[in-house]
């Protein structure tokens, strides 16, 4: 099953298998987290499984990833994350010390993201039937603002804001897993995003849509939104920050940073009137993270939504040509998150 | 008059019979024979209802076939006999509308009579750049709809003057029913713009533009099918500036020469090449520079760096004739576009897209209905071979034996699309690489306009098997919308079927499809394929030994990566110790370590059996080229490296048989290992690159012959981008013939991915009819 890369095959699997089978109004919105009205409260609910190799990498580990990933999915619908569950599938023979490090990391990440892990489950599988450890987290949050944050809310003229440079997580993981030696140690960008999103909302920024860039990278996230929204998204290559070391790694490996995974990056679709204010908030917001070289994060406007209803993403290249940024089927990076 | 001996003949003639002076010819013939009735253009073709004495009608039929206009081509002629109705005169009736199956004619280069008029100071069309007649002028590029009448062309916005109307109505005139007929009084005219607006018009505009070219300026000129960027071909500085602005580092520029004499002064021109240059299609012809003398016209080196060929055409519209006569020297005439975008057709768009490139814009107010690039041809085995099929050739159809209506969307690069209807396949003009937004828009517009011109409702859409081709993605979306099936077709199978279709081959053949990379039926990258084609399907009977391409797409741009992948297959990690090779030297130690890991761990290093990448690898190993600036550059330079070196020597190679677990039949792998080892030895011992390259090419040909012998099919089809290589193709043909095979190669349809759309149609027809589909 070559569906794990987060590209078109996974997209097709979801569209052709899961959506028709489970079809309901909430699912069909197709957001990272489901918005549910319950007793007059608007809740957000999501789940995600983590199968990353290696378990520990510069800038994070499977534990912090499992917390941040689910927290971010809640944040992307504008929810305040509250409670998480944690499910562990352990392979017989996993050293207790490894597990302990992971659990500790989860605890720290939960604390940093202001969420509580309130329930859990543990299963052990025979040696050889797992890959050390798999972690699943589900999360519940509360939506405190009335606006519907979804691709359907995207409007022509919206600007697309990206909260920092792309491609680090994918390259960081691959470097450790495959033993690739680059000039510098590239750290994952893994980070919780909820606090920043809540600040934006509190300031009255009219966010139309958000998406965190995980597998499939910026290109896949933008394509999904363009397709569901039925709009054209135009971005500018020179506006998309990629660190030099990440760019260098991508060059030699033959990867396009637009398709490389991230864990602390998101795009927000915001009306022009709010763009400058949103950028200001994003720039001054401090992401709580230890041992990190995140000082150079620079949120920026990378493009805008045009009137055309073609559902494509186009990019003005460095030489001024308008390139199509496609949704690709293959795995630009093997299963990383 | 005795009515008993009179009969009425009704004819429906299909083919290239509109816009070639066919109706005036019929009119004159009928008058000559004293016959009465009428002729008109319908969407099905030309319809004739004619009556008179039987013997005269027989003569009419005979002379129709004998004397028909030279540009016309009759595909079918249906005749039926009836009782006469008593017509008193013969007349040309108004066109009628119906099902659209008539053939749209391509644009035709200026005829000698028109040419004479525009240079005759006493003629009313003296120096008029839009002169044309029934024998020449714009057709497809100005056509909005069928039938081909002025009201369906972009000439409809010009009201004909009295003089032109008289010509149009006079059966004895060369302009009788010439739809785009125009003169200085009533037709389109020129304007000269700089980026801030109009600065001159009419003949003045032309003269200032010519002066500007003389002074080394870059002038964007609106021609027949789009804009050209034109600059003095002798002015190195100006050409460098054009390369810089166009972001086109090294890909050769086409040239327009003022005369055949000047071409002959610079290049070797065979009789056939001369014919092609002067043909009504007036394509760009690839010509070898004369070895004996330096170029008379002193063509600047950066016109076609490291290339023994120049792409040359003669002026093909009155505008080009007037301009070339004014400047008197060869000029670069490259498509008016930015990098890989399609050619500009509209002046507003040109100002926007070419504003930073061109100093001046010579434009006119006749709209271009659709973009058409210049066609490119070369001569292989004393035959014309079309490399880019556009102006002059498109959209003439290929005949088939099916009435199914299928749309095919072609490949991703060098895209064309095709439609089948009513025993014909219409292959579109070259559209380009579907990487850019304007190209994708042109692709969609071409599909829409073909659908509209021929009023086609496809029942299925054929596309490539590659899921990430933009054309494939579009095919799925459109099929979904129309609720019709998609038929994915393997890339190399399509290549072979396209060559079979143009030669009207049916039954089984051995198809050899060699190109860069295409998506294989097994999900790996193919490109050095031997497919045994049967009535219904194909079997991969042999292929070149596969190797890894570290960096995937990146390896296509860097032949050194192909070299490392190839050598890794032979030597494993030892390849990284072969420091004497440029392929290795151009990487840093740290990069080499990463490449090693990529190969060891199969990290973004897909395997391929591509012949094109084998060419790249050898070019890199020989130190010819490590990075390419345009598609096929390394392989071209490897071909050019032969430089006339003559040898029949080749390198050893092996054939290994494998049996896949899924198929009972074995397939062969052509192993280049022994060849590559010997190339390394030859290269180290200082053998000339010409000699090594010739031996390499010869080896590939021997591989082809070896597999042909094993398969034993008499007919062998050569296709895919690699067979644009003249040396490879000619030698393969000669060797196959010497061994008793009948080789076929592309002539009308490009061997490169421009032919894929036609092949996709053929594959879809086979699938739909379960193999009963046949060519004519
Ligand atoms: Fe091909
Ligand atoms: Mg998720
Ligand atoms: Zn003429
Ligand atoms: Zn006139």
mmCIF file with all atom_site columns, C-alpha atoms in Angstrom, chain B residues 329-437:
data_model
loop_
_atom_site.group_PDB
_atom_site.id
_atom_site.type_symbol
_atom_site.label_atom_id
_atom_site.label_alt_id
_atom_site.label_comp_id
_atom_site.label_asym_id
_atom_site.label_entity_id
_atom_site.label_seq_id
_atom_site.pdbx_PDB_ins_code
_atom_site.Cartn_x
_atom_site.Cartn_y
_atom_site.Cartn_z
_atom_site.occupancy
_atom_site.B_iso_or_equiv
_atom_site.pdbx_formal_charge
_atom_site.auth_seq_id
_atom_site.auth_comp_id
_atom_site.auth_asym_id
_atom_site.auth_atom_id
_atom_site.pdbx_PDB_model_num
ATOM 1   C CA . UNK B 1 329 ? 20.469  39.194 -43.172 1.00 0.00 ? 329 UNK B CA 1
ATOM 2   C CA . UNK B 1 330 ? 19.404  36.154 -41.102 1.00 0.00 ? 330 UNK B CA 1
ATOM 3   C CA . UNK B 1 331 ? 17.573  36.833 -37.888 1.00 0.00 ? 331 UNK B CA 1
ATOM 4   C CA . UNK B 1 332 ? 16.737  34.768 -34.830 1.00 0.00 ? 332 UNK B CA 1
ATOM 5   C CA . UNK B 1 333 ? 13.010  34.003 -34.886 1.00 0.00 ? 333 UNK B CA 1
ATOM 6   C CA . UNK B 1 334 ? 12.207  32.273 -31.623 1.00 0.00 ? 334 UNK B CA 1
ATOM 7   C CA . UNK B 1 335 ? 8.754   31.770 -30.091 1.00 0.00 ? 335 UNK B CA 1
ATOM 8   C CA . UNK B 1 336 ? 7.483   34.800 -28.235 1.00 0.00 ? 336 UNK B CA 1
ATOM 9   C CA . UNK B 1 337 ? 7.247   33.302 -24.781 1.00 0.00 ? 337 UNK B CA 1
ATOM 10  C CA . UNK B 1 338 ? 8.917   33.208 -21.416 1.00 0.00 ? 338 UNK B CA 1
ATOM 11  C CA . UNK B 1 339 ? 10.966  30.070 -20.694 1.00 0.00 ? 339 UNK B CA 1
ATOM 12  C CA . UNK B 1 340 ? 8.689   27.080 -21.275 1.00 0.00 ? 340 UNK B CA 1
ATOM 13  C CA . UNK B 1 341 ? 5.404   28.930 -21.544 1.00 0.00 ? 341 UNK B CA 1
ATOM 14  C CA . UNK B 1 342 ? 3.360   28.711 -24.756 1.00 0.00 ? 342 UNK B CA 1
ATOM 15  C CA . UNK B 1 343 ? 3.649   31.254 -27.553 1.00 0.00 ? 343 UNK B CA 1
ATOM 16  C CA . UNK B 1 344 ? 1.827   34.609 -27.083 1.00 0.00 ? 344 UNK B CA 1
ATOM 17  C CA . UNK B 1 345 ? -0.940  35.398 -29.580 1.00 0.00 ? 345 UNK B CA 1
ATOM 18  C CA . UNK B 1 346 ? -2.454  38.620 -28.328 1.00 0.00 ? 346 UNK B CA 1
ATOM 19  C CA . UNK B 1 347 ? -0.761  42.021 -28.214 1.00 0.00 ? 347 UNK B CA 1
ATOM 20  C CA . UNK B 1 348 ? -2.022  42.972 -24.760 1.00 0.00 ? 348 UNK B CA 1
ATOM 21  C CA . UNK B 1 349 ? -0.831  39.661 -23.399 1.00 0.00 ? 349 UNK B CA 1
ATOM 22  C CA . UNK B 1 350 ? 2.464   40.053 -25.261 1.00 0.00 ? 350 UNK B CA 1
ATOM 23  C CA . UNK B 1 351 ? 3.103   43.450 -23.690 1.00 0.00 ? 351 UNK B CA 1
ATOM 24  C CA . UNK B 1 352 ? 2.533   41.858 -20.289 1.00 0.00 ? 352 UNK B CA 1
ATOM 25  C CA . UNK B 1 353 ? 4.479   38.662 -20.762 1.00 0.00 ? 353 UNK B CA 1
ATOM 26  C CA . UNK B 1 354 ? 7.216   39.865 -23.115 1.00 0.00 ? 354 UNK B CA 1
ATOM 27  C CA . UNK B 1 355 ? 7.450   43.459 -21.859 1.00 0.00 ? 355 UNK B CA 1
ATOM 28  C CA . UNK B 1 356 ? 10.732  42.774 -20.102 1.00 0.00 ? 356 UNK B CA 1
ATOM 29  C CA . UNK B 1 357 ? 12.224  40.985 -23.102 1.00 0.00 ? 357 UNK B CA 1
ATOM 30  C CA . UNK B 1 358 ? 11.295  42.954 -26.217 1.00 0.00 ? 358 UNK B CA 1
ATOM 31  C CA . UNK B 1 359 ? 12.207  46.564 -26.959 1.00 0.00 ? 359 UNK B CA 1
ATOM 32  C CA . UNK B 1 360 ? 9.496   46.994 -29.583 1.00 0.00 ? 360 UNK B CA 1
ATOM 33  C CA . UNK B 1 361 ? 6.302   45.219 -30.642 1.00 0.00 ? 361 UNK B CA 1
ATOM 34  C CA . UNK B 1 362 ? 5.334   45.000 -34.296 1.00 0.00 ? 362 UNK B CA 1
ATOM 35  C CA . UNK B 1 363 ? 1.694   44.009 -34.136 1.00 0.00 ? 363 UNK B CA 1
ATOM 36  C CA . UNK B 1 364 ? -1.387  43.927 -36.341 1.00 0.00 ? 364 UNK B CA 1
ATOM 37  C CA . UNK B 1 365 ? -5.140  43.953 -35.884 1.00 0.00 ? 365 UNK B CA 1
ATOM 38  C CA . UNK B 1 366 ? -5.966  40.533 -37.324 1.00 0.00 ? 366 UNK B CA 1
ATOM 39  C CA . UNK B 1 367 ? -6.731  38.266 -34.389 1.00 0.00 ? 367 UNK B CA 1
ATOM 40  C CA . UNK B 1 368 ? -5.018  34.921 -34.033 1.00 0.00 ? 368 UNK B CA 1
ATOM 41  C CA . UNK B 1 369 ? -7.709  32.350 -33.241 1.00 0.00 ? 369 UNK B CA 1
ATOM 42  C CA . UNK B 1 370 ? -5.272  29.859 -31.767 1.00 0.00 ? 370 UNK B CA 1
ATOM 43  C CA . UNK B 1 371 ? -1.548  29.632 -31.051 1.00 0.00 ? 371 UNK B CA 1
ATOM 44  C CA . UNK B 1 372 ? 0.531   27.649 -33.562 1.00 0.00 ? 372 UNK B CA 1
ATOM 45  C CA . UNK B 1 373 ? 4.289   27.366 -33.329 1.00 0.00 ? 373 UNK B CA 1
ATOM 46  C CA . UNK B 1 374 ? 6.565   26.837 -36.289 1.00 0.00 ? 374 UNK B CA 1
ATOM 47  C CA . UNK B 1 375 ? 6.960   23.178 -37.201 1.00 0.00 ? 375 UNK B CA 1
ATOM 48  C CA . UNK B 1 376 ? 10.400  21.566 -37.067 1.00 0.00 ? 376 UNK B CA 1
ATOM 49  C CA . UNK B 1 377 ? 11.542  18.892 -39.514 1.00 0.00 ? 377 UNK B CA 1
ATOM 50  C CA . UNK B 1 378 ? 14.777  17.141 -40.357 1.00 0.00 ? 378 UNK B CA 1
ATOM 51  C CA . UNK B 1 379 ? 15.768  14.665 -43.024 1.00 0.00 ? 379 UNK B CA 1
ATOM 52  C CA . UNK B 1 380 ? 16.435  11.092 -41.933 1.00 0.00 ? 380 UNK B CA 1
ATOM 53  C CA . UNK B 1 381 ? 17.123  8.337  -44.480 1.00 0.00 ? 381 UNK B CA 1
ATOM 54  C CA . UNK B 1 382 ? 16.278  10.746 -47.282 1.00 0.00 ? 382 UNK B CA 1
ATOM 55  C CA . UNK B 1 383 ? 12.819  11.255 -45.819 1.00 0.00 ? 383 UNK B CA 1
ATOM 56  C CA . UNK B 1 384 ? 11.177  14.170 -44.091 1.00 0.00 ? 384 UNK B CA 1
ATOM 57  C CA . UNK B 1 385 ? 10.775  13.578 -40.364 1.00 0.00 ? 385 UNK B CA 1
ATOM 58  C CA . UNK B 1 386 ? 8.574   15.915 -38.331 1.00 0.00 ? 386 UNK B CA 1
ATOM 59  C CA . UNK B 1 387 ? 10.010  16.693 -34.888 1.00 0.00 ? 387 UNK B CA 1
ATOM 60  C CA . UNK B 1 388 ? 7.496   19.354 -33.907 1.00 0.00 ? 388 UNK B CA 1
ATOM 61  C CA . UNK B 1 389 ? 4.169   19.210 -35.699 1.00 0.00 ? 389 UNK B CA 1
ATOM 62  C CA . UNK B 1 390 ? 2.404   22.557 -35.788 1.00 0.00 ? 390 UNK B CA 1
ATOM 63  C CA . UNK B 1 391 ? 2.020   25.246 -38.459 1.00 0.00 ? 391 UNK B CA 1
ATOM 64  C CA . UNK B 1 392 ? 1.512   23.834 -41.947 1.00 0.00 ? 392 UNK B CA 1
ATOM 65  C CA . UNK B 1 393 ? 0.904   20.255 -40.794 1.00 0.00 ? 393 UNK B CA 1
ATOM 66  C CA . UNK B 1 394 ? -1.651  20.414 -37.976 1.00 0.00 ? 394 UNK B CA 1
ATOM 67  C CA . UNK B 1 395 ? -4.500  19.568 -37.881 1.00 0.00 ? 395 UNK B CA 1
ATOM 68  C CA . UNK B 1 396 ? -4.463  17.340 -40.970 1.00 0.00 ? 396 UNK B CA 1
ATOM 69  C CA . UNK B 1 397 ? -5.912  13.994 -39.918 1.00 0.00 ? 397 UNK B CA 1
ATOM 70  C CA . UNK B 1 398 ? -4.602  10.438 -39.886 1.00 0.00 ? 398 UNK B CA 1
ATOM 71  C CA . UNK B 1 399 ? -7.045  7.937  -41.407 1.00 0.00 ? 399 UNK B CA 1
ATOM 72  C CA . UNK B 1 400 ? -8.345  5.043  -39.338 1.00 0.00 ? 400 UNK B CA 1
ATOM 73  C CA . UNK B 1 401 ? -11.134 2.511  -39.633 1.00 0.00 ? 401 UNK B CA 1
ATOM 74  C CA . UNK B 1 402 ? -13.292 3.543  -36.746 1.00 0.00 ? 402 UNK B CA 1
ATOM 75  C CA . UNK B 1 403 ? -16.091 5.971  -36.181 1.00 0.00 ? 403 UNK B CA 1
ATOM 76  C CA . UNK B 1 404 ? -15.657 6.043  -32.379 1.00 0.00 ? 404 UNK B CA 1
ATOM 77  C CA . UNK B 1 405 ? -15.352 9.471  -30.865 1.00 0.00 ? 405 UNK B CA 1
ATOM 78  C CA . UNK B 1 406 ? -12.490 9.459  -28.425 1.00 0.00 ? 406 UNK B CA 1
ATOM 79  C CA . UNK B 1 407 ? -10.504 12.279 -26.886 1.00 0.00 ? 407 UNK B CA 1
ATOM 80  C CA . UNK B 1 408 ? -6.902  11.712 -25.881 1.00 0.00 ? 408 UNK B CA 1
ATOM 81  C CA . UNK B 1 409 ? -4.960  14.135 -23.729 1.00 0.00 ? 409 UNK B CA 1
ATOM 82  C CA . UNK B 1 410 ? -1.361  13.213 -24.567 1.00 0.00 ? 410 UNK B CA 1
ATOM 83  C CA . UNK B 1 411 ? 1.690   13.270 -22.346 1.00 0.00 ? 411 UNK B CA 1
ATOM 84  C CA . UNK B 1 412 ? 3.016   15.841 -19.875 1.00 0.00 ? 412 UNK B CA 1
ATOM 85  C CA . UNK B 1 413 ? 5.828   17.351 -21.941 1.00 0.00 ? 413 UNK B CA 1
ATOM 86  C CA . UNK B 1 414 ? 5.631   18.282 -25.633 1.00 0.00 ? 414 UNK B CA 1
ATOM 87  C CA . UNK B 1 415 ? 1.918   17.817 -25.222 1.00 0.00 ? 415 UNK B CA 1
ATOM 88  C CA . UNK B 1 416 ? -0.546  17.422 -28.058 1.00 0.00 ? 416 UNK B CA 1
ATOM 89  C CA . UNK B 1 417 ? -4.134  16.231 -27.841 1.00 0.00 ? 417 UNK B CA 1
ATOM 90  C CA . UNK B 1 418 ? -6.123  14.209 -30.357 1.00 0.00 ? 418 UNK B CA 1
ATOM 91  C CA . UNK B 1 419 ? -9.699  13.426 -31.300 1.00 0.00 ? 419 UNK B CA 1
ATOM 92  C CA . UNK B 1 420 ? -11.023 10.538 -33.309 1.00 0.00 ? 420 UNK B CA 1
ATOM 93  C CA . UNK B 1 421 ? -14.217 10.838 -35.281 1.00 0.00 ? 421 UNK B CA 1
ATOM 94  C CA . UNK B 1 422 ? -15.565 9.390  -38.481 1.00 0.00 ? 422 UNK B CA 1
ATOM 95  C CA . UNK B 1 423 ? -12.513 7.372  -39.572 1.00 0.00 ? 423 UNK B CA 1
ATOM 96  C CA . UNK B 1 424 ? -10.083 10.144 -38.793 1.00 0.00 ? 424 UNK B CA 1
ATOM 97  C CA . UNK B 1 425 ? -7.815  11.172 -35.967 1.00 0.00 ? 425 UNK B CA 1
ATOM 98  C CA . UNK B 1 426 ? -7.153  14.869 -35.649 1.00 0.00 ? 426 UNK B CA 1
ATOM 99  C CA . UNK B 1 427 ? -3.922  15.453 -33.784 1.00 0.00 ? 427 UNK B CA 1
ATOM 100 C CA . UNK B 1 428 ? -3.611  18.977 -32.423 1.00 0.00 ? 428 UNK B CA 1
ATOM 101 C CA . UNK B 1 429 ? -0.718  21.292 -32.986 1.00 0.00 ? 429 UNK B CA 1
ATOM 102 C CA . UNK B 1 430 ? 2.179   21.142 -30.505 1.00 0.00 ? 430 UNK B CA 1
ATOM 103 C CA . UNK B 1 431 ? 0.916   22.660 -27.254 1.00 0.00 ? 431 UNK B CA 1
ATOM 104 C CA . UNK B 1 432 ? 4.010   22.419 -25.054 1.00 0.00 ? 432 UNK B CA 1
ATOM 105 C CA . UNK B 1 433 ? 5.028   21.359 -21.560 1.00 0.00 ? 433 UNK B CA 1
ATOM 106 C CA . UNK B 1 434 ? 2.117   21.246 -19.127 1.00 0.00 ? 434 UNK B CA 1
ATOM 107 C CA . UNK B 1 435 ? 4.228   22.558 -16.263 1.00 0.00 ? 435 UNK B CA 1
ATOM 108 C CA . UNK B 1 436 ? 3.080   26.124 -16.510 1.00 0.00 ? 436 UNK B CA 1
ATOM 109 C CA . UNK B 1 437 ? -0.308  27.741 -16.040 1.00 0.00 ? 437 UNK B CA 1
#
